[in-house]
Amino acid sequence: MAPASKRSLSQLRNGPRWLMPIIVALLIFGIGLRFTELDGKFFWIDEMMTVMRSSGHQVKPFYDNWFDNRIIPIQAVQYFQQVQPGGSFQDTITALATEDAKHPPLFFLMVRAWCSVFGSSVVSLRTMAAIASLLIFPSIYWFCRVLFPQQPLVAKLSLGLVAVSPIYLLYAQEARAYNIWLVAVLISSTVLLQATFQPSWPRWVAYVALVSFGIYNHTMFVIVLFSQGLYALLAGWIHRKSQPTWRGFPALWAQYLGALTTILLLFSPWLITILTTLRALSYTTSWVTDSIPTSQVLQQWLLGICSPFFDRGDLKFFRVIGDAEVGQITYWPYLLLLTGLLGSLVYLYRHAPRHASILLLCIIGGPVLWLLLPDLLLGGQRSITPRYWLAAYSALSIALAYVFAQLLSRPASLRQFRELAAPSRLGAYLWPGLLAVMFTLQLSSCLNILQASTWWSKYPYDFPEVAAAINAVDRPLVISDQTGANPGYLISLSYMIKPGVDLQLVQSPELAPLPEGYDAVFLFDNYTEAEGPLHELYSQSQGVPAVPIAANMLWQLQLPAPALQGDSK
């Protein structure tokens, strides 16, 4: 082969020479972003629950024993964030099995081990998440190299797209299981792909171990398992003439069925725990079936599917009482990006190797069938939570990387130029320009996220405003009760409140007389009680009106002057 031909083939495989330094720079920058401003956003309730469960605490003792009109420093509620002397890892398993079995114990046990060495501060916990997120880089690179062995440029571009993806930055700085879960998704999918065409017992054992690891970290791995099973079904049928058979059926089907049976047996101890606590689970997960307008489902799904590439903070959670307010959204950037993403999937299906396109489309299709379709047919809001789509977003990023890899590689002939539907001069500038725009959108989104005090992934969005109002008073008292999510929100809020703020925990509807000696008395109440909101109960029973301060969560009692000037608490 002539030297010029070798150079042309090398460029087809590896892309332009200028691209690799950019990918390396993006990777380094993305790593740095993950460890920047780790404590810049408040420690929201899901992260707080990570610490509570991993330390072996249950919520019920807080509800039952602490709301007795006691007045304590607000930071005292962080007792439920600390491992108690003499505690063990079994406490973590018991807490989850009793109150929150939808979360398997493996991730929480890892968090407990981490905290025993590095402590349970916000920075420490988010550092663990950031370190775990780094494992996504080699995982997605290996996955792409197995998917497209003749096109290493796809793996390199996927690295760049994931490194500065805003959605992956958000969850790289959140003390939850999503990063480890995604690593298990990528590696198990890689091993499944290898076992499809080069089956061996070690590969299937590795696949079973990886899936079991993933599902014991987060039950949402079930959706990925469904996607992988769908891929095995389709791949076995498509390659049935070229692959071994077993009793007339593709051998892949029998092998996957054996692996799936083993996975179910390994997970059965925790599955039994889930089934025996369905009543408690129905309470903690009932929000997913709360209906919202279909237009809002589609709106949030549109914003979510674009979030790996472009995020202006327009996404919102609807898991609130009453109607959530969504500001004016400029849709055309999202619709334009969605058009490009759908076009990438069509191009992937038409041009990529069949096994690669099927697996990626199955990973994307899993949450569509499990989450979006039920929302559209039955009502609910399962599909508007982007963290449930992280595996699909990674497949979408790979699909986009594949298209850019094809378009950036210099074709060896005019015929290949036509296949790529781009004239040579236009393609020389258009596709690098579009890739530059994509990276710019991602980088700008990441920088906006780091500079913001909160983002859509951490609810309630007005917590900084609530904390600022309380911290602005010299001697404030915060009063709250045991209803709804108040106990959990109080622990989360305590991380943002200055020392010296007192908290009174009351048992509504029976309210104690108001204590004296405070410059201001606030009512913190995020949910509506059956008897009425907390501020209405105080108004009715004690004749003290309240004015809203922040986001229907914080009210200030309008106390008479003598009550404010008393000398004793």
XYZ file of C-alpha atoms in Angstrom:
569
model
C 0.000 0.000 0.000
C 1.332 3.441 -0.944
C 2.299 5.818 1.886
C -0.462 8.261 0.875
C -3.022 5.463 0.997
C -1.819 4.428 4.450
C -2.168 8.014 5.674
C -5.664 8.184 4.206
C -6.665 4.924 5.926
C -5.185 6.140 9.215
C -7.187 9.357 8.992
C -10.346 7.402 8.258
C -9.786 5.426 11.448
C -8.426 8.123 13.760
C -9.780 11.375 12.334
C -7.986 14.656 11.726
C -4.714 15.249 13.544
C -5.991 18.401 15.223
C -8.823 16.545 16.944
C -6.882 14.431 19.445
C -5.354 17.374 21.369
C -8.855 18.846 21.697
C -10.228 15.577 23.083
C -7.379 15.369 25.598
C -7.955 18.975 26.664
C -11.684 18.357 27.086
C -10.990 15.252 29.150
C -8.600 17.101 31.464
C -10.993 20.031 31.746
C -13.923 17.705 32.451
C -11.995 15.976 35.233
C -11.215 19.353 36.773
C -14.851 20.445 36.562
C -15.954 17.432 38.586
C -13.861 18.522 41.571
C -14.754 22.219 41.366
C -17.295 23.796 43.741
C -18.198 20.482 45.338
C -19.976 22.313 48.151
C -21.356 25.040 45.909
C -24.913 23.676 45.923
C -26.994 22.689 48.900
C -27.093 19.147 50.246
C -30.534 18.168 49.026
C -32.828 15.590 50.563
C -31.788 12.619 48.383
C -28.151 13.129 49.326
C -29.145 13.545 52.959
C -30.984 10.217 52.748
C -27.813 8.616 51.378
C -26.019 9.525 54.605
C -28.965 8.649 56.843
C -29.384 5.174 55.351
C -25.668 4.422 55.122
C -25.187 5.396 58.775
C -27.929 2.948 59.757
C -30.630 5.396 60.835
C -34.346 5.121 60.159
C -36.779 7.998 59.717
C -39.459 6.588 62.033
C -37.574 7.291 65.301
C -37.183 10.902 64.172
C -40.927 11.170 63.511
C -41.950 9.374 66.706
C -39.521 10.629 69.319
C -38.260 14.083 68.416
C -41.415 16.079 67.689
C -42.365 16.738 71.311
C -42.097 20.555 71.457
C -38.391 20.368 72.263
C -36.173 23.311 71.314
C -32.756 22.341 70.009
C -29.971 23.850 67.884
C -30.982 23.165 64.306
C -27.730 21.307 63.624
C -28.758 18.749 66.279
C -30.928 16.991 63.701
C -27.692 15.939 62.003
C -27.588 13.235 64.661
C -29.329 11.169 61.987
C -26.320 11.646 59.716
C -23.809 10.052 62.072
C -22.831 6.450 62.640
C -23.591 5.603 66.245
C -20.977 4.017 68.512
C -21.198 0.269 68.363
C -23.046 0.332 65.044
C -22.317 -2.081 62.234
C -22.841 -2.502 58.508
C -25.875 -4.611 59.364
C -27.576 -1.411 60.594
C -27.349 -0.029 57.059
C -28.978 -3.118 55.582
C -31.687 -3.125 58.254
C -32.535 0.555 57.724
C -32.964 0.031 53.990
C -34.871 -3.239 54.324
C -37.267 -1.701 56.840
C -38.058 1.663 55.259
C -36.591 1.970 51.771
C -36.139 -1.422 50.127
C -36.363 0.084 46.643
C -32.709 0.964 47.206
C -30.494 -2.140 47.423
C -27.723 -1.969 50.030
C -24.451 -2.215 48.082
C -23.929 1.483 47.329
C -24.889 2.496 50.868
C -22.434 0.004 52.323
C -19.714 1.535 50.139
C -20.689 5.003 51.368
C -20.495 3.816 54.979
C -17.009 2.407 54.371
C -15.946 5.674 52.699
C -17.288 7.784 55.579
C -15.485 5.658 58.143
C -12.210 6.720 56.512
C -12.868 10.182 55.053
C -15.800 11.463 57.102
C -19.333 12.381 56.070
C -18.953 16.050 55.165
C -20.617 17.330 52.010
C -17.265 17.694 50.249
C -16.172 14.194 51.276
C -19.356 12.535 50.011
C -19.348 14.420 46.723
C -15.652 13.660 46.277
C -16.557 9.978 46.391
C -19.160 10.591 43.681
C -16.686 12.586 41.565
C -14.060 9.841 41.797
C -16.645 7.221 40.826
C -17.640 9.355 37.830
C -14.078 9.148 36.493
C -14.604 5.420 35.941
C -17.157 6.319 33.276
C -14.357 7.478 30.977
C -12.487 4.160 30.568
C -15.812 2.290 30.625
C -17.359 4.195 27.724
C -14.055 4.121 25.814
C -13.849 0.328 26.094
C -17.527 -0.032 25.197
C -17.026 2.007 22.010
C -13.871 0.136 21.035
C -15.796 -3.148 21.224
C -18.808 -1.660 19.425
C -16.706 -0.144 16.634
C -13.346 -1.960 16.570
C -12.420 -0.517 13.170
C -13.284 3.070 14.157
C -11.308 4.218 17.222
C -12.396 7.792 16.529
C -15.885 6.946 17.861
C -14.410 6.097 21.267
C -12.361 9.293 21.341
C -15.290 11.515 20.425
C -17.502 9.765 22.979
C -14.903 10.568 25.635
C -14.987 14.231 24.672
C -18.783 14.422 24.641
C -19.138 12.736 28.040
C -16.250 14.645 29.652
C -17.969 18.027 29.293
C -21.581 16.837 29.311
C -23.651 18.952 31.737
C -25.852 16.050 32.862
C -22.836 13.937 33.798
C -21.262 16.876 35.617
C -24.422 17.307 37.707
C -24.480 13.687 38.813
C -20.696 13.534 39.228
C -21.235 15.988 42.093
C -24.169 14.225 43.734
C -23.812 11.730 46.577
C -25.952 9.055 44.982
C -25.399 5.726 43.207
C -25.808 6.902 39.613
C -22.126 7.002 38.621
C -21.357 3.480 39.843
C -24.617 2.305 38.287
C -23.653 3.763 34.896
C -20.197 2.202 35.039
C -21.859 -1.192 35.604
C -24.192 -0.509 32.651
C -21.321 0.260 30.278
C -19.025 -2.583 31.315
C -21.797 -5.198 31.439
C -22.965 -4.115 27.969
C -19.393 -4.471 26.708
C -19.051 -7.981 28.118
C -22.482 -8.937 26.736
C -21.387 -7.783 23.301
C -18.245 -9.906 23.524
C -20.216 -12.911 24.746
C -22.577 -12.555 21.783
C -19.927 -13.294 19.179
C -17.234 -15.053 21.232
C -19.236 -16.916 23.873
C -17.369 -18.482 26.758
C -18.138 -19.358 30.339
C -15.775 -16.717 31.767
C -17.539 -13.992 29.770
C -21.005 -15.067 30.871
C -19.865 -15.362 34.480
C -18.416 -11.856 34.220
C -21.690 -10.600 32.754
C -23.712 -12.140 35.590
C -21.352 -10.633 38.173
C -21.479 -7.158 36.594
C -25.269 -7.102 36.289
C -25.643 -8.363 39.854
C -23.274 -5.626 40.999
C -25.308 -3.048 39.083
C -28.721 -4.169 40.293
C -27.532 -4.357 43.908
C -26.438 -0.725 43.509
C -29.694 0.552 42.033
C -32.919 -1.184 41.070
C -33.215 1.014 37.955
C -30.698 -1.408 36.440
C -33.775 -3.524 35.738
C -34.538 -1.229 32.790
C -31.042 -1.802 31.410
C -31.417 -5.534 31.948
C -34.593 -5.366 29.879
C -32.706 -3.503 27.134
C -29.873 -6.022 27.163
C -32.368 -8.897 27.034
C -34.099 -7.279 24.068
C -30.724 -6.978 22.342
C -29.942 -10.665 22.995
C -33.343 -11.617 21.561
C -32.863 -9.542 18.397
C -29.189 -10.418 17.929
C -29.909 -14.121 18.290
C -32.621 -13.937 15.646
C -30.655 -11.805 13.182
C -27.530 -13.979 13.401
C -29.350 -17.291 13.767
C -27.909 -18.679 10.513
C -24.305 -17.846 11.348
C -24.360 -18.616 15.077
C -24.571 -21.948 16.923
C -27.995 -23.296 17.783
C -29.379 -25.213 20.728
C -32.365 -27.506 20.040
C -33.264 -25.432 17.022
C -33.018 -22.081 18.811
C -30.120 -19.609 18.710
C -27.571 -20.606 21.323
C -27.413 -16.961 22.417
C -30.984 -17.221 23.686
C -30.193 -20.213 25.876
C -26.995 -18.616 27.164
C -28.734 -15.373 28.015
C -31.639 -17.190 29.651
C -29.185 -19.067 31.838
C -27.435 -15.834 32.772
C -30.745 -14.118 33.526
C -31.890 -16.997 35.729
C -28.659 -16.825 37.702
C -29.033 -13.043 38.117
C -32.566 -13.464 39.436
C -31.406 -16.113 41.899
C -28.601 -13.862 43.138
C -30.960 -10.915 43.543
C -33.804 -12.963 45.036
C -32.902 -12.244 48.717
C -33.378 -8.510 48.181
C -36.277 -9.055 45.792
C -38.119 -10.858 48.583
C -37.392 -7.882 50.841
C -38.894 -5.539 48.246
C -42.017 -7.683 47.900
C -42.559 -7.821 51.665
C -42.384 -4.014 51.992
C -44.544 -3.017 49.030
C -46.875 -0.979 51.234
C -44.063 1.275 52.439
C -42.652 1.501 48.924
C -45.988 2.578 47.506
C -45.887 5.592 49.819
C -42.366 6.695 48.906
C -42.856 6.166 45.164
C -46.455 7.321 44.746
C -45.304 10.601 43.201
C -44.344 8.852 39.934
C -47.989 8.100 39.195
C -49.258 11.591 40.035
C -50.630 12.797 36.740
C -49.425 15.973 35.106
C -50.545 17.301 31.712
C -49.175 15.347 28.760
C -47.783 18.593 27.365
C -45.614 18.941 30.481
C -44.434 15.335 30.211
C -43.325 15.928 26.632
C -41.811 19.290 27.551
C -39.707 17.836 30.343
C -38.756 14.833 28.231
C -37.559 17.181 25.468
C -35.439 19.185 27.902
C -34.122 15.991 29.483
C -33.026 14.319 26.260
C -31.099 17.463 25.327
C -29.497 17.785 28.784
C -26.335 15.784 27.933
C -25.480 18.480 25.412
C -27.279 21.688 26.374
C -28.715 22.719 29.738
C -29.967 26.185 30.658
C -31.678 25.036 33.842
C -35.139 24.900 32.266
C -35.910 21.420 33.616
C -38.111 21.197 36.712
C -39.280 18.538 39.123
C -43.056 18.215 39.406
C -42.898 16.180 42.613
C -44.543 18.934 44.613
C -47.951 19.632 46.074
C -49.963 21.757 43.664
C -48.889 22.939 40.259
C -45.215 23.566 39.656
C -44.479 26.757 37.838
C -42.300 26.596 34.758
C -40.967 29.843 33.376
C -40.923 30.874 29.774
C -38.803 28.490 27.745
C -37.265 29.192 24.367
C -37.856 25.921 22.595
C -36.154 26.334 19.257
C -32.615 25.386 20.475
C -33.993 22.209 22.036
C -36.073 21.315 18.979
C -33.101 21.921 16.697
C -30.914 19.715 18.868
C -33.613 17.033 19.040
C -33.811 17.001 15.245
C -30.072 16.446 15.061
C -30.201 13.654 17.642
C -33.022 11.841 15.845
C -31.128 12.208 12.588
C -28.082 10.676 14.270
C -30.109 7.653 15.318
C -31.403 7.190 11.775
C -27.866 7.469 10.422
C -26.628 5.008 13.064
C -29.271 2.477 12.105
C -28.547 2.769 8.389
C -24.748 2.805 8.424
C -23.369 1.320 11.652
C -22.635 -2.387 12.097
C -25.912 -4.113 12.849
C -24.937 -5.402 16.305
C -23.798 -1.923 17.374
C -26.896 -0.105 16.198
C -29.230 -2.699 17.749
C -27.551 -2.570 21.153
C -27.481 1.246 21.301
C -31.080 1.547 20.142
C -32.184 -1.063 22.703
C -30.471 0.868 25.506
C -32.262 4.024 24.374
C -35.555 2.205 23.840
C -35.655 0.627 27.318
C -36.672 3.782 29.236
C -38.938 4.822 26.358
C -40.959 1.632 26.843
C -40.696 1.509 30.654
C -41.078 5.199 31.499
C -42.297 7.436 28.694
C -44.928 5.144 27.190
C -46.699 4.469 30.541
C -46.752 8.206 31.244
C -48.405 8.912 27.912
C -50.902 6.043 28.170
C -51.635 5.865 31.897
C -50.560 9.233 33.213
C -47.751 9.953 35.653
C -44.300 11.467 35.670
C -41.927 8.504 35.559
C -40.157 9.749 32.443
C -39.403 13.336 33.475
C -36.585 12.387 35.866
C -33.346 12.547 33.849
C -31.334 10.345 36.211
C -33.399 7.356 35.088
C -32.233 8.023 31.523
C -28.476 8.180 32.118
C -27.812 4.885 30.316
C -29.916 6.037 27.347
C -28.077 9.376 27.320
C -24.731 7.562 27.114
C -26.001 5.528 24.133
C -27.252 8.727 22.536
C -23.832 10.342 23.014
C -22.173 7.348 21.358
C -24.584 7.546 18.429
C -23.740 11.217 17.964
C -20.024 10.428 18.237
C -20.408 7.783 15.542
C -21.983 10.277 13.142
C -19.282 12.889 13.794
C -16.588 10.219 13.389
C -17.973 9.331 9.974
C -18.280 12.922 8.868
C -14.917 14.116 10.189
C -12.924 11.302 8.622
C -11.607 12.223 5.202
C -13.173 9.761 2.757
C -10.832 7.989 0.405
C -12.975 8.513 -2.673
C -15.605 10.785 -4.167
C -18.103 7.964 -3.760
C -17.614 8.031 0.007
C -18.120 11.775 -0.035
C -21.489 11.257 -1.650
C -22.372 8.568 0.857
C -21.774 11.080 3.612
C -24.039 13.551 1.802
C -21.507 16.381 1.961
C -19.432 18.058 -0.777
C -15.729 17.975 0.073
C -15.238 21.702 0.619
C -18.414 22.132 2.633
C -17.737 19.036 4.711
C -14.203 20.214 5.491
C -15.624 23.167 7.444
C -19.219 22.266 8.291
C -18.707 19.172 10.427
C -15.752 20.497 12.469
C -17.780 23.663 12.967
C -20.805 21.733 14.200
C -18.628 19.703 16.560
C -17.117 22.924 17.891
C -20.617 24.312 18.466
C -21.580 21.138 20.338
C -18.544 21.292 22.625
C -19.146 25.011 23.188
C -22.761 24.393 24.226
C -21.640 21.715 26.643
C -18.849 23.808 28.150
C -21.034 26.874 28.592
C -23.712 24.744 30.248
C -21.148 23.259 32.653
C -19.799 26.668 33.606
C -23.315 27.983 34.227
C -24.043 24.990 36.459
C -20.932 25.537 38.574
C -21.679 29.237 39.025
C -25.310 28.730 40.081
C -26.392 28.342 43.722
C -28.796 25.567 42.732
C -29.922 23.718 39.617
C -32.927 21.688 38.538
C -31.448 18.449 39.934
C -31.669 19.677 43.545
C -35.152 20.324 44.917
C -36.607 22.492 46.508
C -35.132 25.180 44.305
C -35.803 27.936 46.847
C -33.814 26.417 49.703
C -31.036 29.024 49.337
C -33.681 31.744 49.688
C -35.151 30.027 52.761
C -31.728 29.680 54.395
C -30.803 33.290 53.596
C -33.988 34.599 55.233
C -33.307 32.633 58.437
C -29.607 33.486 58.534
C -30.360 37.214 58.158
C -31.893 37.319 61.667
C -29.691 37.504 64.783
C -31.787 35.270 67.078
C -34.297 33.309 64.994
C -36.446 30.362 65.975
C -37.615 27.895 63.324
C -40.718 25.827 64.095
C -41.695 22.749 62.110
C -43.804 19.635 62.518
C -43.637 15.957 61.616
C -45.935 15.940 58.588
C -44.992 15.117 55.017
C -41.336 15.483 54.142
C -40.618 18.125 56.781
C -38.258 15.932 58.871
C -36.072 15.121 55.883
C -36.075 18.675 54.612
C -35.096 19.960 58.061
C -31.962 17.824 58.073
C -31.109 19.002 54.569
C -31.769 22.631 55.546
C -29.598 22.353 58.674
C -26.474 22.165 56.497
C -27.212 25.693 55.229
C -28.099 27.387 58.520
C -25.590 29.290 60.638
C -24.820 28.111 64.187
C -26.976 29.632 66.901
C -30.345 29.083 65.194
C -32.862 27.177 67.324
C -35.423 24.691 66.074
C -38.679 23.733 67.793
C -40.176 20.414 66.742
C -43.936 20.390 67.354
C -46.587 17.716 66.919
C -49.447 19.118 64.878
C -52.311 19.708 65.259
C -51.580 20.055 69.017
C -49.335 23.119 69.236
C -47.367 24.309 72.241
C -47.415 27.970 73.312
C -44.934 30.097 71.451
C -41.616 30.566 73.257
C -40.297 34.065 73.906
C -36.930 35.711 73.522
C -36.391 35.486 69.762
C -35.963 38.272 67.232
C -38.106 36.362 64.712
C -40.102 33.146 64.646
C -40.334 31.262 61.358
C -42.565 28.350 60.383
C -40.986 25.851 58.030
C -43.614 23.697 56.352
C -43.165 22.154 52.937
C -46.307 20.026 52.808
C -49.977 20.599 53.555
C -51.334 18.657 56.549
C -54.794 17.153 56.610
C -55.686 19.652 59.344
C -54.306 22.571 57.344
C -50.919 24.217 56.770
C -48.855 24.901 59.860
C -49.186 28.684 59.588
C -52.990 28.348 59.468
C -52.969 26.138 62.562
C -51.029 28.782 64.505
C -53.379 31.477 63.306
C -56.466 29.496 64.354
C -55.245 28.104 67.680
C -53.095 30.972 68.947
C -54.336 33.956 66.975
C -50.924 34.724 65.520
C -50.924 35.591 61.814
C -48.030 34.724 59.520
C -46.717 36.224 56.318
C -44.998 34.190 53.580
C -41.281 34.737 53.281
C -40.010 32.182 50.759
C -41.670 29.872 48.272
C -44.614 28.645 50.373
C -42.119 26.894 52.641
C -41.243 29.610 55.106
C -43.582 31.939 56.998
C -42.782 34.508 59.639
C -45.136 34.871 62.576
C -46.290 38.416 63.268
C -45.697 38.404 67.014
C -46.604 41.307 69.308
C -43.692 43.403 70.516
C -43.575 42.025 74.110
C -43.201 38.472 72.817
C -40.221 39.538 70.743
C -38.550 41.391 73.593
C -38.841 38.748 76.300
C -35.730 37.815 78.248
C -36.169 34.062 78.497
C -36.559 31.372 75.923
